[in-house]
GROMACS .gro file of C-alpha atoms in nm:
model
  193
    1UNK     CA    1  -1.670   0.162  -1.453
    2UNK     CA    2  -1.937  -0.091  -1.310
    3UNK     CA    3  -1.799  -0.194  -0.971
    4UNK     CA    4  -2.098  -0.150  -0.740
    5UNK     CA    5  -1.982   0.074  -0.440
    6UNK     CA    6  -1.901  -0.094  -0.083
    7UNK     CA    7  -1.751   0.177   0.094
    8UNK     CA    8  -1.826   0.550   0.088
    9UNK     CA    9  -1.580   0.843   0.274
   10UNK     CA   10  -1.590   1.158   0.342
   11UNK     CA   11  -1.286   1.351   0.418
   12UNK     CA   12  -1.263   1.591   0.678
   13UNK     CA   13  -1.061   1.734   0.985
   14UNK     CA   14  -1.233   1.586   1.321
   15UNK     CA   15  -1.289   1.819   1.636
   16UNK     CA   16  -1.501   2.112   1.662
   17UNK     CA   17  -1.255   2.384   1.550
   18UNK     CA   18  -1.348   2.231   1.176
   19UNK     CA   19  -1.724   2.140   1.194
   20UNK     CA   20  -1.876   2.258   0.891
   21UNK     CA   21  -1.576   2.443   0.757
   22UNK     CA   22  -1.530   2.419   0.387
   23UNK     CA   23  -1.278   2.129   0.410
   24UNK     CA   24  -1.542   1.910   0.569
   25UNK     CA   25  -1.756   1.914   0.268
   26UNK     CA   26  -1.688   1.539   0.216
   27UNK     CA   27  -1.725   1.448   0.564
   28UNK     CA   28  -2.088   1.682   0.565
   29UNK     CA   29  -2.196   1.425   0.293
   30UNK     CA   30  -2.146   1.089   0.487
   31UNK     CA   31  -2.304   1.284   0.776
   32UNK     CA   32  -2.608   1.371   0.594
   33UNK     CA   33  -2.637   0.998   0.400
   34UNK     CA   34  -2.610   0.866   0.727
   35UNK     CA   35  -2.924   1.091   0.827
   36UNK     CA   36  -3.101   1.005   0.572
   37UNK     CA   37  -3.057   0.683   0.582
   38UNK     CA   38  -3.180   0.657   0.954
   39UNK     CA   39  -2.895   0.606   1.113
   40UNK     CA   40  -2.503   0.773   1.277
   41UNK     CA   41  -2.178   0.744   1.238
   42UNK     CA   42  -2.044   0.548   1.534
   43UNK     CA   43  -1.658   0.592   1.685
   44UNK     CA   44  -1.453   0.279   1.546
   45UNK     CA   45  -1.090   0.232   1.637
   46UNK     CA   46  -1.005  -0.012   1.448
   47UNK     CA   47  -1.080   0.185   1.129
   48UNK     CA   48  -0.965   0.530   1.294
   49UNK     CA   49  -1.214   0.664   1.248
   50UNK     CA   50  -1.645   0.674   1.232
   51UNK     CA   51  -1.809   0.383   1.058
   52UNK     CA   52  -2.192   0.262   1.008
   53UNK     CA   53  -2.326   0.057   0.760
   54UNK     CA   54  -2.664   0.161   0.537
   55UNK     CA   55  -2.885  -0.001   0.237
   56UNK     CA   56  -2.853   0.193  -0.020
   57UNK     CA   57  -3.066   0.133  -0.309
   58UNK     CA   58  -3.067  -0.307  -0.215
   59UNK     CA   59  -2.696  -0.342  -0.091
   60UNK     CA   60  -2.510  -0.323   0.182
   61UNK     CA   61  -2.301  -0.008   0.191
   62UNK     CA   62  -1.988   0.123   0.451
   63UNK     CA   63  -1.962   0.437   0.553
   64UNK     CA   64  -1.633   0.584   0.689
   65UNK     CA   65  -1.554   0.933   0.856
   66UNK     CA   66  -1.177   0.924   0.901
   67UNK     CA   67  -1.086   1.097   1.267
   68UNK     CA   68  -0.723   1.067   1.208
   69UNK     CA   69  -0.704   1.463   1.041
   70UNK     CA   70  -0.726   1.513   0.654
   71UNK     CA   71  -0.364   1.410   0.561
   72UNK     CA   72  -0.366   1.097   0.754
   73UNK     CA   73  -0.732   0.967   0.551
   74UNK     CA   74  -0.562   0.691   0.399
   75UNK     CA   75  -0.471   0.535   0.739
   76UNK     CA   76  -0.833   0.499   0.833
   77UNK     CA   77  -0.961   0.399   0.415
   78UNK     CA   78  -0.676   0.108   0.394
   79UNK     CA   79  -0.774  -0.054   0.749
   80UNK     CA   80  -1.153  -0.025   0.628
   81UNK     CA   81  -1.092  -0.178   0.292
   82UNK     CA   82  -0.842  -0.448   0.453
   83UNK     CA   83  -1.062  -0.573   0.721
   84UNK     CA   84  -1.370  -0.621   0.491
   85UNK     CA   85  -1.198  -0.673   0.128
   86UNK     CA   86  -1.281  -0.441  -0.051
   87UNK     CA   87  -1.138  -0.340  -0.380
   88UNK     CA   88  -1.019   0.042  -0.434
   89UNK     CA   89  -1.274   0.070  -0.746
   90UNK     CA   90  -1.536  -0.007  -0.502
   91UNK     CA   91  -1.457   0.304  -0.291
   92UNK     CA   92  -1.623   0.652  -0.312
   93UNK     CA   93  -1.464   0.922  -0.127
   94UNK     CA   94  -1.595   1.265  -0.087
   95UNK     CA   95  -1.409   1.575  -0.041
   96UNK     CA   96  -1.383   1.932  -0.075
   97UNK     CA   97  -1.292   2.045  -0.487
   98UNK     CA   98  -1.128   2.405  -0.505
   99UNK     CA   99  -1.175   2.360  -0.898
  100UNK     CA  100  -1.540   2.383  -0.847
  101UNK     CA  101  -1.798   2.654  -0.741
  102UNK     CA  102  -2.018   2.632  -0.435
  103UNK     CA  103  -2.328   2.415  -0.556
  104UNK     CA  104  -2.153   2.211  -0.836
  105UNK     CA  105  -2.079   1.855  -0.748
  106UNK     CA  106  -1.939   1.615  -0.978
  107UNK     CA  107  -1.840   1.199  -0.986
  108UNK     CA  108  -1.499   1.105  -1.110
  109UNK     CA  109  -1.351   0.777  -1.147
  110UNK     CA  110  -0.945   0.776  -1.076
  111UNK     CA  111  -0.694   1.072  -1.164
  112UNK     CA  112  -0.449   1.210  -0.934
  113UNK     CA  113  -0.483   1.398  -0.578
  114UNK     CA  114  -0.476   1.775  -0.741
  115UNK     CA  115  -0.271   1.869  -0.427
  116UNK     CA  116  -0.519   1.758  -0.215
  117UNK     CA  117  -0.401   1.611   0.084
  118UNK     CA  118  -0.670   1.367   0.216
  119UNK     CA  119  -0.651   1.223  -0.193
  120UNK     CA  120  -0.267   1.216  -0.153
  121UNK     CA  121  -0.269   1.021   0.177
  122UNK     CA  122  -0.513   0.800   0.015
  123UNK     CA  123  -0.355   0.680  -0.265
  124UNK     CA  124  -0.062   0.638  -0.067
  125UNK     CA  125  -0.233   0.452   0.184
  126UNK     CA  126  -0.366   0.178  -0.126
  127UNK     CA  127  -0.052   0.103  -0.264
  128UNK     CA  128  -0.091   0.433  -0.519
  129UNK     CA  129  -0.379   0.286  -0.650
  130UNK     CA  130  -0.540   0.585  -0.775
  131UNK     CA  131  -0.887   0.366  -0.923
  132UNK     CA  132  -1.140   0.479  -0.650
  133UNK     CA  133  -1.422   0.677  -0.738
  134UNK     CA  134  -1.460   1.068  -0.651
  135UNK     CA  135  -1.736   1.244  -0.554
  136UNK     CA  136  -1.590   1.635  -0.566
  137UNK     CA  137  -1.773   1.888  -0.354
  138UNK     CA  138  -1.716   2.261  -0.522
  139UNK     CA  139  -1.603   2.531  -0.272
  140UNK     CA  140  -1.453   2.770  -0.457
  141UNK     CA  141  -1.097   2.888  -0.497
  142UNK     CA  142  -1.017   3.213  -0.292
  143UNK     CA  143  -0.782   3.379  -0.598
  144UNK     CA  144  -0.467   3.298  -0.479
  145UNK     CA  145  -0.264   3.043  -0.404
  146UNK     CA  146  -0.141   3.178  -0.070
  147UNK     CA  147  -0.518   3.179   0.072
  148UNK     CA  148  -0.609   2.839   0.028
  149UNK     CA  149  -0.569   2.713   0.336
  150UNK     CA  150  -0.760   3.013   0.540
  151UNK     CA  151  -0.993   2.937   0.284
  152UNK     CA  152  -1.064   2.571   0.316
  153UNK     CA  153  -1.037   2.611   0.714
  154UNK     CA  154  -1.311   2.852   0.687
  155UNK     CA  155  -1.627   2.823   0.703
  156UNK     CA  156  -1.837   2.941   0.415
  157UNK     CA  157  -2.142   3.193   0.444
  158UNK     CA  158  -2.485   3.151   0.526
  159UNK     CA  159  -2.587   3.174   0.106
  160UNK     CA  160  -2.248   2.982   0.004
  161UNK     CA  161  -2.301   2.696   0.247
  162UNK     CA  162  -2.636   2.676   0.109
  163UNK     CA  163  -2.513   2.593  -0.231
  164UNK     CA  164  -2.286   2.336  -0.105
  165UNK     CA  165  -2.549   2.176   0.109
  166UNK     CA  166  -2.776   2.154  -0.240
  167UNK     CA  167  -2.484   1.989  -0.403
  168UNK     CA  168  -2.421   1.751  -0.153
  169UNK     CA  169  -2.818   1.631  -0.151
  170UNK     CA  170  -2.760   1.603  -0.539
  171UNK     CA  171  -2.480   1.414  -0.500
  172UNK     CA  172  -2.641   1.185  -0.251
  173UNK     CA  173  -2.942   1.140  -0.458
  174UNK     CA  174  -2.705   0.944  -0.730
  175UNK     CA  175  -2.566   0.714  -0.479
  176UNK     CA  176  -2.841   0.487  -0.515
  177UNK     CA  177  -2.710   0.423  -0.865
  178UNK     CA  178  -2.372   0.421  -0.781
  179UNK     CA  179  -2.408   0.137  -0.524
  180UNK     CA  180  -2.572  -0.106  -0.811
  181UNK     CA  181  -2.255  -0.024  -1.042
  182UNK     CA  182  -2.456   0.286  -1.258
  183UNK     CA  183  -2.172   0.492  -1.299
  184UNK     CA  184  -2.273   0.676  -1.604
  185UNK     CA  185  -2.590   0.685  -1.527
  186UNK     CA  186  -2.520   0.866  -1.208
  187UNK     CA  187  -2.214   1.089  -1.361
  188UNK     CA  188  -2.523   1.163  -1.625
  189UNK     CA  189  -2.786   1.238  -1.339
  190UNK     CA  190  -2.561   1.486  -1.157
  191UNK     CA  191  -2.345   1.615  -1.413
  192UNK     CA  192  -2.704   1.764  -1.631
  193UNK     CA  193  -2.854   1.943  -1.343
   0.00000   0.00000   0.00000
């Protein structure tokens, strides 16, 4: 894919009771490319949600922290895209990736919502368009079935969420690339570190 990137998401439950937990992974990234970028997240209700707007590399780029709880994301992604017109293969979202260990992040281009529920509501929410980009934060899968959810509500350790902070400035350090259109350069980048 070479569709430059206008919008980037992170997924995530709003309210204190889930700041930082494992779940907000996604929602940790925008928050720290917002950072970095000089800037914050501002309350939008028109997108449900947090929006600001960085350069990122030399274009324009959206930025979207959906307050409307994790299965609801799509509400907040489909107003966003709507309003300024942009395409689902020019979306990023971030989220949380039980297939992957704390300190692994990888890029993925379509595919299904793996039971996720912020990727379910999202695809839903863009007429099952499922051709957005993915930026998958690892957090580890407790074992069993029957834990994920205390698991993902969680929030990680002091040495785990140190991994997943490392993978998230990884990740971020790609998005540069990603926002030109460099998908395989940046699925290269991050996937060989």
């Amino acid at each position: 894919m070479d569709t430059p990137v206008e919008l980037i998401v992170g997924l995530g439950n709003p309210g204190p009771d889930y700041h930082r937990t494992r779940h907000n992974a996604g929602a940790d990234l925008v928050f720290e490319l917002a950072r970095q970028a000089g800037t914050s997240l501002s309350p939008d209700k028109k997108f449900f949600g947090e929006a600001a707007r960085i350069a990122l590399g030399n274009r324009t780029v959206h930025l979207l922290y959906p307050t409307t709880f994790m299965n609801r994301s799509g509400k907040a992604i489909a107003a966003m895209a709507q309003f300024y017109k942009i395409a689902p293969e020019a979306i990023l979202v971030a989220h949380d990736e039980l297939d992957l260990e704390p300190g692994v992040a990888r890029l993925k281009i379509g595919g299904g919502h793996g039971g996720h529920n912020g990727l379910r509501d999202t695809i839903s929410a863009l007429g099952n368009n499922k051709n957005f980009g993915r930026i998958r934060i690892g957090i580890g899968h407790p074992g069993h079935a029957s834990q994920v959810t205390g698991h993902v509500l969680k929030r990680a350790g002091t040495d785990e969420q140190t991994l997943i902070d490392a993978a998230i400035d990884r990740a971020i350090d790609v998005l540069p690339l990603i926002a030109k259109g460099e998908w395989n350069k940046a699925m290269h980048q991050l996937h060989t570190k």
